Amino acid sequence: MMEPIETNLLSQRRPDELGEGLVEKASRYLGKADLAKLKNAYNFSQTAHEGQFRKTGDPYISHPVAVSKILADWHLDSPALAAALLHDVVEDTAVTKLDIEELFGVVVADLVDGVSKLDKIKFDSQEDEQAENFRKMLLAMSKDVRVILIKLADRLHNMRTLQVMQPSKRARIAKETMDIYAPIANRLGLNDLYRELQELSLTHLYPNRFKVLTKALKRARGNRKELIQKILDSIQEALSRQGIKATVSGREKTIYSIYKKMTEKTLSFAEVFDIYGFRVVVGDVATCYQALGTLHQLYKPIPGKFKDYIAIPKDNGYQSLHSTLVGPIGTPIEIQIRSDEMHRIAESGVASHWLYKDQESSLSELQTKTHEWMQSLLEMQSESGDSAEFLEHLKVDLFPDEVYVFTPKGKIISLPRGATTIDFAYAVHTDIGNKCVAAKVNHELAPLNTELRSGDRVEIITSTSAKPNLGWLRFVVTSRARAQIRHHTKTLQDHEAAKLGERLLGQAISDLKAQPDRITESRWVQFLRSYAGKEKKDILSEIGIGKQLAIVVARSLLDIDTDSDSHEMGQRTSLVIHGSEGMALQFAQCCHPIPGDPIRGYMRKGHGLVIHTHDCPISKRSRNDPNKWIDVEWSPDSKKLFTVFIRVLTQNGKGVLARIASQISEAEANIETVNFEPSDTTQYAEINFSILVADRIHLAKVMRKVRGLSEVLRITRLKK
Ligand code: MN
């Protein structure tokens, strides 16, 4: 746990005084019952942390109290304040989440648990893109916006007291604050917090530059005083002449913003500082535009510098009109014009709900203008009109459509909600996806279709021989994974189709009593002229999947007139098949041929060659189309195993299935599936098996073995 040592006066105070300070602050807006709960939480946390001290001798409780006080400044509700008091109790003491739930309720317990979870994930990357993902991960994990507010207050207090830490540790924490927490504060519209975190980070990251800039700022301020007052007066006067009621103020640039502009745009201090900033806050939206018109008449606007963030709010809900004008002695003046309501949102963002609770009704106007997340929060509020219900609804994801997960090397990958390990694999690298065989989620093996959650650590196990599976398409959600799986299986299919096509073409050429070497490469070039854009392999794969007839292509290549019968047809030769041709060759699902069965091949357009047995009804029905049916024969050395279906009629009895199964395995065949056909009597049972065999001889051996059992009455091979 990162806790800086405090050196301030807290060490002189007794713990119970600390609690009183917090209660006093909260009593400005909380009721009696809430204050009592807060006192309980304080007493509990104080006892739990009893005996824990910071290095200076401060009681540990001073830190949670300070965090809770920051939240009280934002007028957060009592569960949030209580959770802030208890935020380190589970991590650092013997207290469990269950204890907190029993004593303070499930809401407080969930908040404490949420903060502890955030504390556990660490960020250590230098890349900007990774910082953005880490920020989103934190937000996605904070299902309740109060969790992130507690975390931000925790960080603010740690930053305020950072000076006593070791310099190296100081720099790391300041950098993390700059990269992660300040932008989150900005994202949530917590502007004051955003500025303070940036300023504090800068002090610790670049102490010398900060000192120089502070000095320069002090000096410059003195010189500008008069001019600023002059401009203020003329703005105020111009507005009241038009009957516009407005609060006008000069805006001070923060040291951080000056520093950033100097480094980003390589400007000198004077160049950055010589821009004067003013803010005009008026009653409503219409008056904003009216005030803008008035100021554009007072000072000339610089073209291209006007921005309407009222019509198009920033992502974090910020609204204002921005314009740059040419001031009295030619100095640029930046003005911001906004309504009271916009001003509140601009200063305290998401926390403004708590801060300005009594003005709930007027907040409805904001709904239509602010960014989606803000909108959904406010919408729910105006629907229910009930503060408790509103808080209930705050348990929403700030990034509902995304999850953020870690690679084994700690890189963060962002994926859409519902993404699985396969989506992750393809997001990391195409090859990882294509070679994926298994996945580990948080160090444990998990099914490939496991849905990932934010914060998961995912590891993909690959194998060089693995291929993408079309079945993955059922659960992948990213278009990248989808496209890659499709592309890869298509390439594979094309490749296998071309290989089969080549063999079919070879067969057709010998049918025409020609030598395959008669067809030279230059002959191919000539042939391809009539197929604009196609290559030899395209033609071969078209033959392989039955889009073109091998005999037609062969005749054309051999320059034999297709219509003429003058060329003598030779003895038809058979295509030898191994069963391992791949996707371009299929075994018919109607007759399930196995080696030894007489077979024929049917060119099914667009699908390739389908192998049927001779006695299959489909094969009998249309056998007289020689262009579609191809003579095929089994290769004598096929290594593949083929699925075959058998049905066993047996007397019913204990253990009969086990005995049949053991006979099958004794014949060295594998059982793929087993199922019982419902039978009318309980005396007999019909059991269907699908088994894997090498060929007919192997099948015969299986059947002989099974028939050898005395209770088996009949065994048949099934051909549907
Ligand atoms: Mn803490």
PDB file of N, CA, C and O and ligand atoms in Angstrom, residues 1-3 54 60 63-64 67 84 87-88 92 115 119 150-151 154-155 157-158, ligand 1:
ATOM      1  N   MET A   1       0.848  -1.200   0.000  1.00  0.00           N
ATOM      2  CA  MET A   1       0.000   0.000   0.000  1.00  0.00           C
ATOM      3  C   MET A   1       0.873   1.236   0.000  1.00  0.00           C
ATOM      4  O   MET A   1       1.815   1.350   0.766  1.00  0.00           O
ATOM      5  N   MET A   2       0.552   2.148  -0.891  1.00  0.00           N
ATOM      6  CA  MET A   2       1.373   3.331  -1.005  1.00  0.00           C
ATOM      7  C   MET A   2       0.871   4.423  -0.080  1.00  0.00           C
ATOM      8  O   MET A   2      -0.154   5.019  -0.308  1.00  0.00           O
ATOM      9  N   GLU A   3       1.551   4.636   1.004  1.00  0.00           N
ATOM     10  CA  GLU A   3       1.117   5.675   1.939  1.00  0.00           C
ATOM     11  C   GLU A   3       2.289   6.559   2.293  1.00  0.00           C
ATOM     12  O   GLU A   3       3.248   6.127   2.927  1.00  0.00           O
ATOM     13  N   ARG A  54       2.263   5.949  10.824  1.00  0.00           N
ATOM     14  CA  ARG A  54       3.130   6.407   9.753  1.00  0.00           C
ATOM     15  C   ARG A  54       4.496   6.670  10.375  1.00  0.00           C
ATOM     16  O   ARG A  54       4.602   6.785  11.600  1.00  0.00           O
ATOM     17  N   TYR A  60      -2.290   5.901  11.726  1.00  0.00           N
ATOM     18  CA  TYR A  60      -2.629   5.606  10.334  1.00  0.00           C
ATOM     19  C   TYR A  60      -3.975   6.188   9.941  1.00  0.00           C
ATOM     20  O   TYR A  60      -4.185   6.617   8.806  1.00  0.00           O
ATOM     21  N   HIS A  63      -4.900   9.112   7.400  1.00  0.00           N
ATOM     22  CA  HIS A  63      -5.030   9.033   5.938  1.00  0.00           C
ATOM     23  C   HIS A  63      -6.479   8.783   5.492  1.00  0.00           C
ATOM     24  O   HIS A  63      -7.022   9.588   4.730  1.00  0.00           O
ATOM     25  N   PRO A  64      -7.128   7.707   5.969  1.00  0.00           N
ATOM     26  CA  PRO A  64      -8.529   7.530   5.553  1.00  0.00           C
ATOM     27  C   PRO A  64      -9.428   8.709   5.913  1.00  0.00           C
ATOM     28  O   PRO A  64     -10.350   9.030   5.156  1.00  0.00           O
ATOM     29  N   VAL A  67      -8.965  11.311   3.239  1.00  0.00           N
ATOM     30  CA  VAL A  67      -9.629  10.904   1.996  1.00  0.00           C
ATOM     31  C   VAL A  67     -11.125  11.163   2.108  1.00  0.00           C
ATOM     32  O   VAL A  67     -11.768  11.700   1.203  1.00  0.00           O
ATOM     33  N   ALA A  84     -14.673   5.306   2.297  1.00  0.00           N
ATOM     34  CA  ALA A  84     -13.372   5.971   2.275  1.00  0.00           C
ATOM     35  C   ALA A  84     -12.640   5.758   3.603  1.00  0.00           C
ATOM     36  O   ALA A  84     -11.437   5.510   3.633  1.00  0.00           O
ATOM     37  N   HIS A  87     -11.303   2.199   3.548  1.00  0.00           N
ATOM     38  CA  HIS A  87     -10.764   1.714   2.275  1.00  0.00           C
ATOM     39  C   HIS A  87      -9.489   0.879   2.399  1.00  0.00           C
ATOM     40  O   HIS A  87      -9.198   0.080   1.523  1.00  0.00           O
ATOM     41  N   ASP A  88      -8.719   1.052   3.461  1.00  0.00           N
ATOM     42  CA  ASP A  88      -7.495   0.252   3.604  1.00  0.00           C
ATOM     43  C   ASP A  88      -7.626  -0.850   4.648  1.00  0.00           C
ATOM     44  O   ASP A  88      -6.672  -1.598   4.890  1.00  0.00           O
ATOM     45  N   ASP A  92      -5.077  -4.023   4.866  1.00  0.00           N
ATOM     46  CA  ASP A  92      -4.006  -3.852   5.847  1.00  0.00           C
ATOM     47  C   ASP A  92      -4.286  -4.419   7.236  1.00  0.00           C
ATOM     48  O   ASP A  92      -3.410  -4.397   8.089  1.00  0.00           O
ATOM     49  N   VAL A 115     -12.527  -0.580  -4.383  1.00  0.00           N
ATOM     50  CA  VAL A 115     -11.291   0.195  -4.238  1.00  0.00           C
ATOM     51  C   VAL A 115     -10.089  -0.746  -4.073  1.00  0.00           C
ATOM     52  O   VAL A 115      -9.041  -0.554  -4.687  1.00  0.00           O
ATOM     53  N   ASP A 119      -6.613  -1.209  -6.404  1.00  0.00           N
ATOM     54  CA  ASP A 119      -5.271  -1.101  -5.834  1.00  0.00           C
ATOM     55  C   ASP A 119      -4.373  -2.235  -6.308  1.00  0.00           C
ATOM     56  O   ASP A 119      -3.157  -2.107  -6.330  1.00  0.00           O
ATOM     57  N   ILE A 150     -13.526   7.599  -4.805  1.00  0.00           N
ATOM     58  CA  ILE A 150     -12.748   7.304  -3.591  1.00  0.00           C
ATOM     59  C   ILE A 150     -11.276   7.121  -3.959  1.00  0.00           C
ATOM     60  O   ILE A 150     -10.371   7.642  -3.321  1.00  0.00           O
ATOM     61  N   LYS A 151     -11.058   6.372  -5.070  1.00  0.00           N
ATOM     62  CA  LYS A 151      -9.689   6.127  -5.518  1.00  0.00           C
ATOM     63  C   LYS A 151      -8.986   7.445  -5.857  1.00  0.00           C
ATOM     64  O   LYS A 151      -7.811   7.643  -5.536  1.00  0.00           O
ATOM     65  N   ASP A 154      -8.141   9.280  -2.687  1.00  0.00           N
ATOM     66  CA  ASP A 154      -7.012   8.576  -2.079  1.00  0.00           C
ATOM     67  C   ASP A 154      -5.713   9.055  -2.728  1.00  0.00           C
ATOM     68  O   ASP A 154      -4.740   9.412  -2.063  1.00  0.00           O
ATOM     69  N   ARG A 155      -5.720   9.086  -4.064  1.00  0.00           N
ATOM     70  CA  ARG A 155      -4.530   9.514  -4.776  1.00  0.00           C
ATOM     71  C   ARG A 155      -4.213  10.989  -4.508  1.00  0.00           C
ATOM     72  O   ARG A 155      -3.061  11.369  -4.342  1.00  0.00           O
ATOM     73  N   HIS A 157      -4.829  12.731  -1.811  1.00  0.00           N
ATOM     74  CA  HIS A 157      -4.203  12.891  -0.497  1.00  0.00           C
ATOM     75  C   HIS A 157      -2.771  12.375  -0.512  1.00  0.00           C
ATOM     76  O   HIS A 157      -1.877  12.990   0.069  1.00  0.00           O
ATOM     77  N   ASN A 158      -2.534  11.266  -1.196  1.00  0.00           N
ATOM     78  CA  ASN A 158      -1.172  10.751  -1.286  1.00  0.00           C
ATOM     79  C   ASN A 158      -0.246  11.725  -2.017  1.00  0.00           C
ATOM     80  O   ASN A 158       0.909  11.893  -1.649  1.00  0.00           O
TER      81      ASN A 158
HETATM   82 MN    MN B   1      -5.177   4.772   0.760  1.00  0.00          MN
END
